[in-house]
Amino acid sequence: MKKSINLLIGTVLTLIFSVSIYIVDSYSLEKDNLELLILNNKYRKELKREIENINNISKCNSDDQECIKLSSSEKNLNYDTYKELLLRNLEESAIEEAKLEKIIQQEKQIEIKENNLEFIKGQWPVKEYEEVSSPYGYRVHPITSSLKFHRGVDIPAPENTDILSSDDGIVIFSGVQNGYGNVVKIKHFDGKVTIYAHNFINIVEEGDVVRKGELIAKVGSTGDSTGNHVHFEMIVNDKNIDPITGIEDI
Ligand SMILES: [Zn+2]
């Protein structure tokens, strides 16, 4: 009984989601494409979670007599139909997302051409902490003491301070990497990439669409680090640049 209720709730939620997407879609002229992309992205995440749930509950726990009592054909019929619907929605939303992504990229390219820019500048990733303890360029590495190129800037801030996305974009990596510790990498719609490293925790996941100024991680000292700070990198046309030159005037 509990499982049928779960299934029903799931179906109703999916329907509400589909309807809300439809409504938003019909007003798309008034909504900006990024908003639609974010909505679509959240919906797709929800679908993935639901499919995972279905995969889990269609396997009976050995101590769940209620689940075992259902004949397997009866159970599978329900789950299979529902799963099929979810998978179809997932496929459609992925296509929609790719379409929106392309449109936003084109909009940015127009903005770049019209203003004769190389890329679109972003915002500083930590509020109220503007000091740089270690600039971009050659420096004596604080841990190895050897002369090494520093590909970003270090911004000291207390542990757990919010780290904000420098611009609108899509998270291309969120996890742990050698040296970087917890690191978030974001690909922006104009093509630039920003990197935020040594985080205490990462808030966003790979595949998330983020807005400029959105919370993506918290300041920490993970990886090769001697204190709480954000190591912030900016990559334009596959080359690291001094992030200071890629930040808009306040
Ligand atoms: Zn650094």
Coordinates of C-alpha atoms and ligand atoms in Angstrom, one line a residue:
M1 CA 0.0 0.0 0.0
K2 CA 2.8 2.4 1.0
K3 CA 4.5 1.8 -2.3
S4 CA 1.4 2.4 -4.4
I5 CA 1.0 5.7 -2.5
N6 CA 4.6 6.6 -3.2
L7 CA 4.0 5.8 -6.8
L8 CA 0.9 7.9 -6.9
I9 CA 2.6 10.9 -5.2
G10 CA 5.5 10.5 -7.7
T11 CA 3.1 10.5 -10.6
V12 CA 1.3 13.5 -9.3
L13 CA 4.5 15.4 -8.7
T14 CA 5.7 14.6 -12.2
L15 CA 2.4 15.9 -13.6
I16 CA 2.6 19.1 -11.6
F17 CA 6.2 19.6 -12.8
S18 CA 5.2 18.9 -16.5
V19 CA 2.3 21.3 -16.2
S20 CA 4.4 24.0 -14.6
I21 CA 7.0 23.6 -17.3
Y22 CA 4.3 23.8 -19.9
I23 CA 2.9 27.0 -18.4
V24 CA 6.4 28.6 -18.1
D25 CA 7.0 27.5 -21.7
S26 CA 3.9 29.3 -22.9
Y27 CA 5.1 32.5 -21.3
S28 CA 8.6 32.0 -22.6
L29 CA 8.6 35.3 -24.4
E30 CA 8.5 37.0 -21.0
K31 CA 10.9 34.7 -19.3
D32 CA 14.6 34.8 -20.1
N33 CA 16.2 31.7 -21.5
L34 CA 18.5 31.2 -18.6
E35 CA 15.5 31.0 -16.3
L36 CA 13.9 28.4 -18.5
L37 CA 17.2 26.5 -18.6
I38 CA 17.5 26.5 -14.8
L39 CA 13.9 25.3 -14.5
N40 CA 14.5 22.6 -17.1
N41 CA 17.7 21.6 -15.4
K42 CA 15.9 21.2 -12.0
Y43 CA 13.1 19.2 -13.6
R44 CA 15.6 16.8 -15.2
K45 CA 17.4 16.3 -11.8
E46 CA 14.0 15.5 -10.3
L47 CA 13.3 13.0 -13.0
K48 CA 16.6 11.3 -12.6
R49 CA 16.0 11.0 -8.8
E50 CA 12.6 9.5 -9.4
I51 CA 13.9 7.0 -11.9
E52 CA 16.5 6.0 -9.3
N53 CA 13.7 5.6 -6.8
I54 CA 11.7 3.4 -9.1
N55 CA 14.8 1.2 -9.8
N56 CA 15.2 0.8 -6.0
I57 CA 11.6 0.0 -5.1
S58 CA 11.0 -2.4 -8.0
K59 CA 13.5 -4.6 -6.2
C60 CA 11.8 -6.0 -3.1
N61 CA 13.6 -6.0 0.3
S62 CA 13.7 -9.5 1.6
D63 CA 11.9 -8.4 4.8
D64 CA 9.2 -6.5 2.9
Q65 CA 6.4 -9.0 2.8
E66 CA 4.0 -6.5 1.3
C67 CA 6.2 -6.0 -1.7
I68 CA 6.9 -9.7 -2.1
K69 CA 3.1 -10.4 -2.0
L70 CA 2.5 -8.4 -5.2
S71 CA 2.9 -10.7 -8.1
S72 CA 5.9 -9.7 -10.1
S73 CA 3.9 -9.2 -13.3
E74 CA 1.5 -6.8 -11.6
K75 CA 4.4 -4.9 -10.0
N76 CA 6.5 -4.7 -13.1
L77 CA 3.6 -3.5 -15.2
N78 CA 3.1 -0.5 -13.0
Y79 CA 6.7 0.4 -12.6
D80 CA 7.6 -0.2 -16.2
T81 CA 4.9 2.1 -17.5
Y82 CA 5.8 4.8 -15.1
K83 CA 9.5 4.4 -15.7
E84 CA 8.9 4.6 -19.5
L85 CA 7.0 7.8 -19.0
L86 CA 9.9 9.2 -16.9
L87 CA 12.5 8.2 -19.4
R88 CA 10.7 9.8 -22.2
N89 CA 10.3 13.0 -20.2
L90 CA 14.0 12.8 -19.4
E91 CA 15.0 12.5 -23.0
E92 CA 12.8 15.4 -24.1
S93 CA 14.1 17.7 -21.3
A94 CA 17.7 16.9 -22.3
I95 CA 17.0 17.9 -25.9
E96 CA 15.2 21.1 -24.6
E97 CA 18.2 21.9 -22.3
A98 CA 20.7 21.5 -25.1
K99 CA 18.6 23.8 -27.3
L100 CA 18.4 26.5 -24.6
E101 CA 22.1 26.2 -23.9
K102 CA 22.9 26.9 -27.6
I103 CA 20.5 29.9 -27.7
I104 CA 22.1 31.4 -24.6
Q105 CA 25.6 30.8 -26.1
Q106 CA 24.6 32.6 -29.3
E107 CA 23.2 35.5 -27.3
K108 CA 26.5 35.9 -25.5
Q109 CA 28.4 35.7 -28.8
I110 CA 26.2 38.6 -30.1
E111 CA 27.0 40.6 -27.0
I112 CA 30.7 39.9 -27.4
K113 CA 30.7 41.0 -31.1
E114 CA 28.6 44.1 -30.6
N115 CA 30.8 45.3 -27.8
N116 CA 34.0 44.2 -29.4
L117 CA 35.0 42.1 -26.4
E118 CA 37.2 39.0 -26.0
F119 CA 34.9 37.6 -23.3
I120 CA 32.4 38.8 -20.8
K121 CA 33.8 39.9 -17.4
G122 CA 32.6 38.2 -14.3
Q123 CA 32.1 39.1 -10.6
W124 CA 34.4 38.7 -7.7
P125 CA 33.7 35.3 -6.1
V126 CA 33.7 36.3 -2.4
K127 CA 31.8 39.2 -0.9
E128 CA 33.6 41.6 1.4
Y129 CA 37.0 39.8 0.9
E130 CA 38.8 41.6 -1.9
E131 CA 42.4 41.2 -0.7
V132 CA 44.7 38.9 -2.7
S133 CA 47.3 37.1 -0.6
S134 CA 49.1 35.6 -3.6
P135 CA 48.7 37.1 -7.1
Y136 CA 48.7 35.4 -10.5
G137 CA 52.1 34.6 -12.1
Y138 CA 55.4 33.2 -11.0
R139 CA 55.9 32.8 -7.2
V140 CA 57.8 30.7 -4.7
H141 CA 55.3 28.0 -3.9
P142 CA 54.3 28.2 -0.2
I143 CA 54.6 24.4 0.3
T144 CA 57.3 23.2 -2.0
S145 CA 59.4 26.5 -1.9
S146 CA 60.2 26.1 -5.6
L147 CA 59.5 28.8 -8.2
K148 CA 56.2 27.9 -9.8
F149 CA 53.6 29.6 -12.0
H150 CA 50.5 30.4 -10.0
R151 CA 47.5 30.0 -12.3
G152 CA 45.1 32.0 -10.2
V153 CA 44.7 34.4 -7.3
D154 CA 44.4 33.4 -3.6
I155 CA 41.6 35.2 -1.7
P156 CA 41.8 34.6 2.0
A157 CA 38.5 34.5 3.9
P158 CA 37.2 32.7 7.0
E159 CA 36.2 29.0 6.8
N160 CA 32.6 28.6 5.6
T161 CA 32.4 32.0 3.8
D162 CA 30.1 31.8 0.7
I163 CA 31.9 31.3 -2.7
L164 CA 29.7 32.7 -5.5
S165 CA 29.7 31.9 -9.2
S166 CA 31.5 34.6 -11.1
D167 CA 29.0 34.4 -14.0
D168 CA 26.0 32.4 -15.3
G169 CA 27.1 28.9 -16.4
I170 CA 27.1 25.1 -16.1
V171 CA 29.1 23.2 -13.5
I172 CA 31.5 20.9 -15.4
F173 CA 33.2 19.5 -12.3
S174 CA 32.4 19.4 -8.6
G175 CA 34.6 17.0 -6.5
V176 CA 38.1 16.4 -5.2
Q177 CA 41.2 16.9 -7.3
N178 CA 44.9 16.5 -6.4
G179 CA 46.3 19.7 -5.0
Y180 CA 43.0 21.6 -5.4
G181 CA 41.1 19.7 -2.7
N182 CA 37.4 20.3 -3.1
V183 CA 37.1 22.1 -6.3
V184 CA 34.2 23.5 -8.5
K185 CA 34.7 24.3 -12.2
I186 CA 32.2 26.2 -14.2
K187 CA 31.9 26.7 -17.9
H188 CA 30.2 30.0 -18.7
F189 CA 28.1 30.7 -21.8
D190 CA 30.6 33.0 -23.4
G191 CA 33.2 30.1 -23.3
K192 CA 35.3 31.1 -20.3
V193 CA 35.9 28.7 -17.5
T194 CA 36.3 29.6 -13.8
I195 CA 37.8 27.4 -11.0
Y196 CA 37.3 27.7 -7.3
A197 CA 39.6 25.5 -5.2
H198 CA 40.5 24.4 -1.6
N199 CA 36.8 24.6 -0.6
F200 CA 35.5 23.4 2.7
I201 CA 32.5 21.9 0.9
N202 CA 31.1 22.1 -2.6
I203 CA 27.4 23.0 -2.8
V204 CA 26.7 22.5 -6.5
E205 CA 26.9 19.2 -8.5
E206 CA 28.2 18.5 -11.9
G207 CA 25.6 19.4 -14.5
D208 CA 23.9 22.1 -12.4
V209 CA 23.0 25.4 -14.1
V210 CA 24.1 28.3 -11.9
R211 CA 23.4 32.0 -12.0
K212 CA 26.0 34.8 -11.6
G213 CA 26.4 35.3 -7.8
E214 CA 24.8 32.0 -6.8
L215 CA 26.3 30.1 -3.9
I216 CA 28.5 27.3 -5.2
A217 CA 30.8 26.3 -2.4
K218 CA 32.2 27.3 1.1
V219 CA 35.7 28.6 1.8
G220 CA 38.1 26.0 3.3
S221 CA 41.7 24.8 3.2
T222 CA 41.4 21.4 1.5
G223 CA 44.2 20.1 -0.8
D224 CA 47.6 21.8 -0.9
S225 CA 46.7 24.8 1.2
T226 CA 48.2 26.6 4.2
G227 CA 45.1 28.4 5.3
N228 CA 41.5 29.2 4.5
H229 CA 41.2 30.9 1.1
V230 CA 39.7 30.6 -2.4
H231 CA 42.1 29.8 -5.2
F232 CA 40.3 31.4 -8.1
E233 CA 41.3 30.8 -11.8
M234 CA 39.9 32.1 -15.0
I235 CA 40.5 30.5 -18.4
V236 CA 39.7 32.2 -21.6
N237 CA 40.3 30.5 -25.0
D238 CA 41.9 27.6 -23.2
K239 CA 44.5 29.8 -21.5
N240 CA 44.7 31.0 -17.9
I241 CA 44.5 34.7 -17.5
D242 CA 45.0 36.9 -14.5
P243 CA 41.5 36.8 -12.9
I244 CA 41.9 40.4 -11.8
T245 CA 41.7 41.5 -15.4
G246 CA 38.6 39.3 -15.9
I247 CA 36.5 41.0 -13.2
E248 CA 34.1 43.8 -14.0
D249 CA 34.4 47.2 -12.3
I250 CA 32.3 47.6 -9.2
Ligands
ZN1 ZN 46.4 29.6 -5.3

